[in-house]
Each structure stands twice: as C-alpha cells, then as structure tokens.
PDB file of C-alpha atoms in Angstrom:
ATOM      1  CA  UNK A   1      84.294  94.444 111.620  1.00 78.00           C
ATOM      2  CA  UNK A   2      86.871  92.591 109.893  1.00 92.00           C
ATOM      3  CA  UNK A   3      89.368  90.214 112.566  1.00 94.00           C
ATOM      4  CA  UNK A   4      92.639  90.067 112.671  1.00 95.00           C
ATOM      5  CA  UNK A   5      94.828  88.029 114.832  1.00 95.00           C
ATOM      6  CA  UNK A   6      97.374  89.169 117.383  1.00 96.00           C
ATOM      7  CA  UNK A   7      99.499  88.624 120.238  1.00 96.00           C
ATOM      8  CA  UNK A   8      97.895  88.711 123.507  1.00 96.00           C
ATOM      9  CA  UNK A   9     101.234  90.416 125.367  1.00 94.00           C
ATOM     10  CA  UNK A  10     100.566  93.014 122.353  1.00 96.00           C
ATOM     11  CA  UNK A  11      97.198  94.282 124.162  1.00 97.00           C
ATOM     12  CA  UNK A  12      97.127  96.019 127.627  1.00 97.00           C
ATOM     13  CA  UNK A  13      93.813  95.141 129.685  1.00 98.00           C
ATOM     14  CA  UNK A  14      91.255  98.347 130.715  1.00 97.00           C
ATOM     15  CA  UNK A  15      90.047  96.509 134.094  1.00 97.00           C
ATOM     16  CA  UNK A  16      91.777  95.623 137.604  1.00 97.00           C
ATOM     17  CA  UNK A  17      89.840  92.952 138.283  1.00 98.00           C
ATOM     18  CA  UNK A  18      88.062  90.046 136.732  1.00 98.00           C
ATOM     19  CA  UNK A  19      84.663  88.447 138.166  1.00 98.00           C
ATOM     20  CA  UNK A  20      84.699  84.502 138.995  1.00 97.00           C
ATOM     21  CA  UNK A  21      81.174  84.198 138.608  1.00 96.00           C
ATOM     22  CA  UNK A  22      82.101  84.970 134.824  1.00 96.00           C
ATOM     23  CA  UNK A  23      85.146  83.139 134.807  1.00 97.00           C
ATOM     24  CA  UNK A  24      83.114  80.050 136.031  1.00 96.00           C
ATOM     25  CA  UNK A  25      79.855  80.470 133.371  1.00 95.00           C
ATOM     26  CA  UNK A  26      82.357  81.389 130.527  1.00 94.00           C
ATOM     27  CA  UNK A  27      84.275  77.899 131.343  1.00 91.00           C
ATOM     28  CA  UNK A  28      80.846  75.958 130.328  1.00 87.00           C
ATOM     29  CA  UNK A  29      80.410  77.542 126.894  1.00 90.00           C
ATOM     30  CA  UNK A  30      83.519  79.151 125.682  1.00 92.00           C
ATOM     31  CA  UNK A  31      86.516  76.947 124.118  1.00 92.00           C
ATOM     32  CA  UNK A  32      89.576  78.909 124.249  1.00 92.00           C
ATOM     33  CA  UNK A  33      91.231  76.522 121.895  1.00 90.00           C
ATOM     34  CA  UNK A  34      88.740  76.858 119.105  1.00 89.00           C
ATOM     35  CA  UNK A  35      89.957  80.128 118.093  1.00 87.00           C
ATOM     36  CA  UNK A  36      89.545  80.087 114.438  1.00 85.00           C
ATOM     37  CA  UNK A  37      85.533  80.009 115.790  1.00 89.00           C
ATOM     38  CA  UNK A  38      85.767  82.325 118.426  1.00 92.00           C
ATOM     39  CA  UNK A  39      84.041  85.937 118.332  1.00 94.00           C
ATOM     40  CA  UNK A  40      87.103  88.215 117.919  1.00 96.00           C
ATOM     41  CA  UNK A  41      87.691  90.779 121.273  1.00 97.00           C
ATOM     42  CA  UNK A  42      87.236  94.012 120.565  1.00 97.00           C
ATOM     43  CA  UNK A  43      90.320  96.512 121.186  1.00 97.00           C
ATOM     44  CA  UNK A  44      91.503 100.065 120.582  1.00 96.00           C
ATOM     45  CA  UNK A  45      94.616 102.228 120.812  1.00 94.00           C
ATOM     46  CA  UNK A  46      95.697 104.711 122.987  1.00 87.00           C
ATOM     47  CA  UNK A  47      98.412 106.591 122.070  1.00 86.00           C
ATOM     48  CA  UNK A  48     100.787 103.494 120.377  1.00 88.00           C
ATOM     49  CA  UNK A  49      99.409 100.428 123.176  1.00 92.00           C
ATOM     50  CA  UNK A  50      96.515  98.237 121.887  1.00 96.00           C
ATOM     51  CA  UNK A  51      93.725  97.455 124.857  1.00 97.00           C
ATOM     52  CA  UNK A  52      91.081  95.596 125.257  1.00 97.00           C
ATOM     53  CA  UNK A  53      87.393  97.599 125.637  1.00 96.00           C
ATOM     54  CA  UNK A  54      86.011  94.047 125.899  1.00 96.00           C
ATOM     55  CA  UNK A  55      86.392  90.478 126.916  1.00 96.00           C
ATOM     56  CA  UNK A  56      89.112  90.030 129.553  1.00 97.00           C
ATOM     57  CA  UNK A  57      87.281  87.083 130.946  1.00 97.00           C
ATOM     58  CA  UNK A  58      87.520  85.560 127.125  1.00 97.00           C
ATOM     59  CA  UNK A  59      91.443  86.629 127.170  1.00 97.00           C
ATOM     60  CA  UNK A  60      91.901  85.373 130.404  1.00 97.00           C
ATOM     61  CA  UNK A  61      90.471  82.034 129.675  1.00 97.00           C
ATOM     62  CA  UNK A  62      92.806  82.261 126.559  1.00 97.00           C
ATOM     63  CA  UNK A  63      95.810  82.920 128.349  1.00 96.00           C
ATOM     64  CA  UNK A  64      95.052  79.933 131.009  1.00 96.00           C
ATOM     65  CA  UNK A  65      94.946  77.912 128.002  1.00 95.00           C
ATOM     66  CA  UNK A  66      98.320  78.842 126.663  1.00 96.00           C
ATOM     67  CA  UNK A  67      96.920  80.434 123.709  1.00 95.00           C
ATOM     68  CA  UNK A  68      99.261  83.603 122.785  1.00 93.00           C
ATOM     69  CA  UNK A  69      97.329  84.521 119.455  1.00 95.00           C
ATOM     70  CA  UNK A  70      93.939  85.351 119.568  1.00 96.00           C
ATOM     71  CA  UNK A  71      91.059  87.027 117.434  1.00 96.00           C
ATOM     72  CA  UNK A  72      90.501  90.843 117.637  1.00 97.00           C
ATOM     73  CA  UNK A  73      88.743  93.777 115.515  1.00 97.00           C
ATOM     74  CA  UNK A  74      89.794  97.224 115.991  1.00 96.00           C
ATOM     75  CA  UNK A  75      86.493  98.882 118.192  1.00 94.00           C
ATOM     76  CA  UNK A  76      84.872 101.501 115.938  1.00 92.00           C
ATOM     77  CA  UNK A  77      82.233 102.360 118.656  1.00 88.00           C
ATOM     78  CA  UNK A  78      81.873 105.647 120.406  1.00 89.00           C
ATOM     79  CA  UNK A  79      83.440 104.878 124.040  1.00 86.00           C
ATOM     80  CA  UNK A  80      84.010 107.386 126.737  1.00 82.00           C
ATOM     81  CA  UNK A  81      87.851 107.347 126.110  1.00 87.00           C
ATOM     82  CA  UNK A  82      88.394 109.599 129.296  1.00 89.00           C
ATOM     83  CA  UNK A  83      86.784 106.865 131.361  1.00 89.00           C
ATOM     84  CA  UNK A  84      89.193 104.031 129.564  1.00 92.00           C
ATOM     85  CA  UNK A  85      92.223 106.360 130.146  1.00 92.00           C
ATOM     86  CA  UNK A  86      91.119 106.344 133.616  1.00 92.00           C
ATOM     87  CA  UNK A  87      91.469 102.820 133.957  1.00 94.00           C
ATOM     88  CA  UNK A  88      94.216 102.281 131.790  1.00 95.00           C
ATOM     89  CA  UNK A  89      96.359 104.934 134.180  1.00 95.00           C
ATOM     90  CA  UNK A  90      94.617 102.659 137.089  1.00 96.00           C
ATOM     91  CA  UNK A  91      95.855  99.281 135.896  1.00 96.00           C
ATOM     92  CA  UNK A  92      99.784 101.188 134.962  1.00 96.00           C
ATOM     93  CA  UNK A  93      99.537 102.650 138.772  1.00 97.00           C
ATOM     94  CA  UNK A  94      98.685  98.887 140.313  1.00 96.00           C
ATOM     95  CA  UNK A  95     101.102  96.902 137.880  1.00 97.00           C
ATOM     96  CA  UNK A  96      97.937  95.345 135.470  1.00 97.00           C
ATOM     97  CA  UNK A  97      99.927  95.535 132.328  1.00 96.00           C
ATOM     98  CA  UNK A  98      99.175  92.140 130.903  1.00 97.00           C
ATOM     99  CA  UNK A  99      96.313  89.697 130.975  1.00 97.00           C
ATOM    100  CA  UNK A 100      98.013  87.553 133.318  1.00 96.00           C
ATOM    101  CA  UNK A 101      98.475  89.938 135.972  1.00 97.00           C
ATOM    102  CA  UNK A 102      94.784  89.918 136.756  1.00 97.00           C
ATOM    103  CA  UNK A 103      95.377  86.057 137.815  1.00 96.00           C
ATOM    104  CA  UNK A 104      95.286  87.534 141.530  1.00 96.00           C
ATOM    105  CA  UNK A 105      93.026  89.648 140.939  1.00 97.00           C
ATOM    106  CA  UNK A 106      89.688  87.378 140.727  1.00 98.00           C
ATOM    107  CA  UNK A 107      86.953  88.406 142.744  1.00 97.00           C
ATOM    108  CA  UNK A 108      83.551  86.859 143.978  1.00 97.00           C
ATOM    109  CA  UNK A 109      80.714  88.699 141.853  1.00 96.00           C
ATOM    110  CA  UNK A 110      79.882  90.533 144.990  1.00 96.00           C
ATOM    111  CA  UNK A 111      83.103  92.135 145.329  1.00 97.00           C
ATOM    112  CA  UNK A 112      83.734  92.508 141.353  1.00 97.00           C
ATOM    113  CA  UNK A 113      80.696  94.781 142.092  1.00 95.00           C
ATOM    114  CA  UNK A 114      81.833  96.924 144.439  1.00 95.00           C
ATOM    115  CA  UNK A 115      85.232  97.388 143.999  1.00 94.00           C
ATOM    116  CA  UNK A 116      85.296  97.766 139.910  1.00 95.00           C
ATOM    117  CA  UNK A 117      81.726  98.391 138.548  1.00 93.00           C
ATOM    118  CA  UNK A 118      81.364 100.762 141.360  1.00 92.00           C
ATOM    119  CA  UNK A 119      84.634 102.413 140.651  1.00 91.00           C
ATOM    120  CA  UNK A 120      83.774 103.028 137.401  1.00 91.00           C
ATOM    121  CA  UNK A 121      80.594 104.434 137.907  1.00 90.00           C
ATOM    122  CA  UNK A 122      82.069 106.931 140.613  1.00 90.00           C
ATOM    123  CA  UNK A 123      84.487 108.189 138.232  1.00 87.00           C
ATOM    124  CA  UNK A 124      81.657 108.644 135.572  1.00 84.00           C
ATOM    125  CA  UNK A 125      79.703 110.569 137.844  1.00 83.00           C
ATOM    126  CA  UNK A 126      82.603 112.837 138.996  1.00 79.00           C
ATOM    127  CA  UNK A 127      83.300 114.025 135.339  1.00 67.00           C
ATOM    128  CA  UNK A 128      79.913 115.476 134.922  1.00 59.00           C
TER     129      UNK A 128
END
C-alpha cells in the first residue's frame, strides 16, 4: 500500500447512505484534521472516476471538517466489481456524486440496515 493524497471532489462514493450510529462512534476516535496520521481510504477506478470501496463515514467526517485533501491507496483487493458498478450506477441514478451529497442521506443504524446492507445483499444474491 503506498498513500497518496488527493482531492476529495476527485473520488465518487459507492454507497447511498451513511449510518449515524457510525458517524457518532467515529466522532469519538477519529480526527479528521490529523490527516498526515490518518489511515489512508482505500479507492479504485472505474472506467476514468476514482471511488471509494471504503470509508465514507471517514470522508464524510473529512468533508464536515473542511478538509478537501485527504489520504488514499489505490485498492489492490479482489472486490466484486459488478456489485460496486451496481452501486455506483445507483448513487449516478439518485444524484450521490460527491461525498457531500450523502449529508441527507444519514440514517439510524436500523434503517442503514435495511435499506443499504440489505440492498446490497439482494443484489448479491440475484447475480448467482
């Protein structure tokens, strides 16, 4: 893994929703200003656009803090990239194109549960 740093607005988020349960524990041990420190996000392309496979809550809390330029690595794992096209086609469809735009989108855990991590797993089970 070797960081780099980039632009958030550079990298397009892979989820339409972010859970305030995890927004909330995050806020008690993460410092978005101490980026230099910070475990880089992990990200891949698609096609030419940079997204995140990783941390939204992290870049989230990053954006809230004004922080534009954060730590990354490129993702060398082995993802399902036909479930992460899935959601980045989901996330184009509902307007989710930056980090910010999931500012309205924060959900109890409850909620996150059923309406993303349930998603998800739906759309895994219907490619098999």
């Amino acid at each position: 893994m070797r960081p780099f740093l980039i632009d958030l607005f550079q990298i397009r988020p892979s989820q339409l929703y972010l859970d305030q349960d995890k927004i909330d524990r995050l806020k008690g041990s993460f410092d978005p200003l101490n980026v230099r420190f910070n475990a880089p996000l992990p990200i891949k392309k698609n096609g030419g656009e940079a997204f995140l496979t990783d941390g939204h809550t992290r870049a989230f809390l990053y954006s809230e803090a004004k922080i534009s330029v954060i730590p990354v690595y490129w993702d060398t794992d082995e993802l399902d990239m036909k479930l992460y096209q899935n959601c980045l086609e989901w996330c184009r469809s509902e307007k989710v194109i930056f980090i910010d735009d999931l500012k309205e989108r924060i959900l109890p855990h409850d909620q996150f549960q059923k309406q993303w991590i349930e998603r998800c797993e739906q759309a895994m089970e219907q490619k098999k």
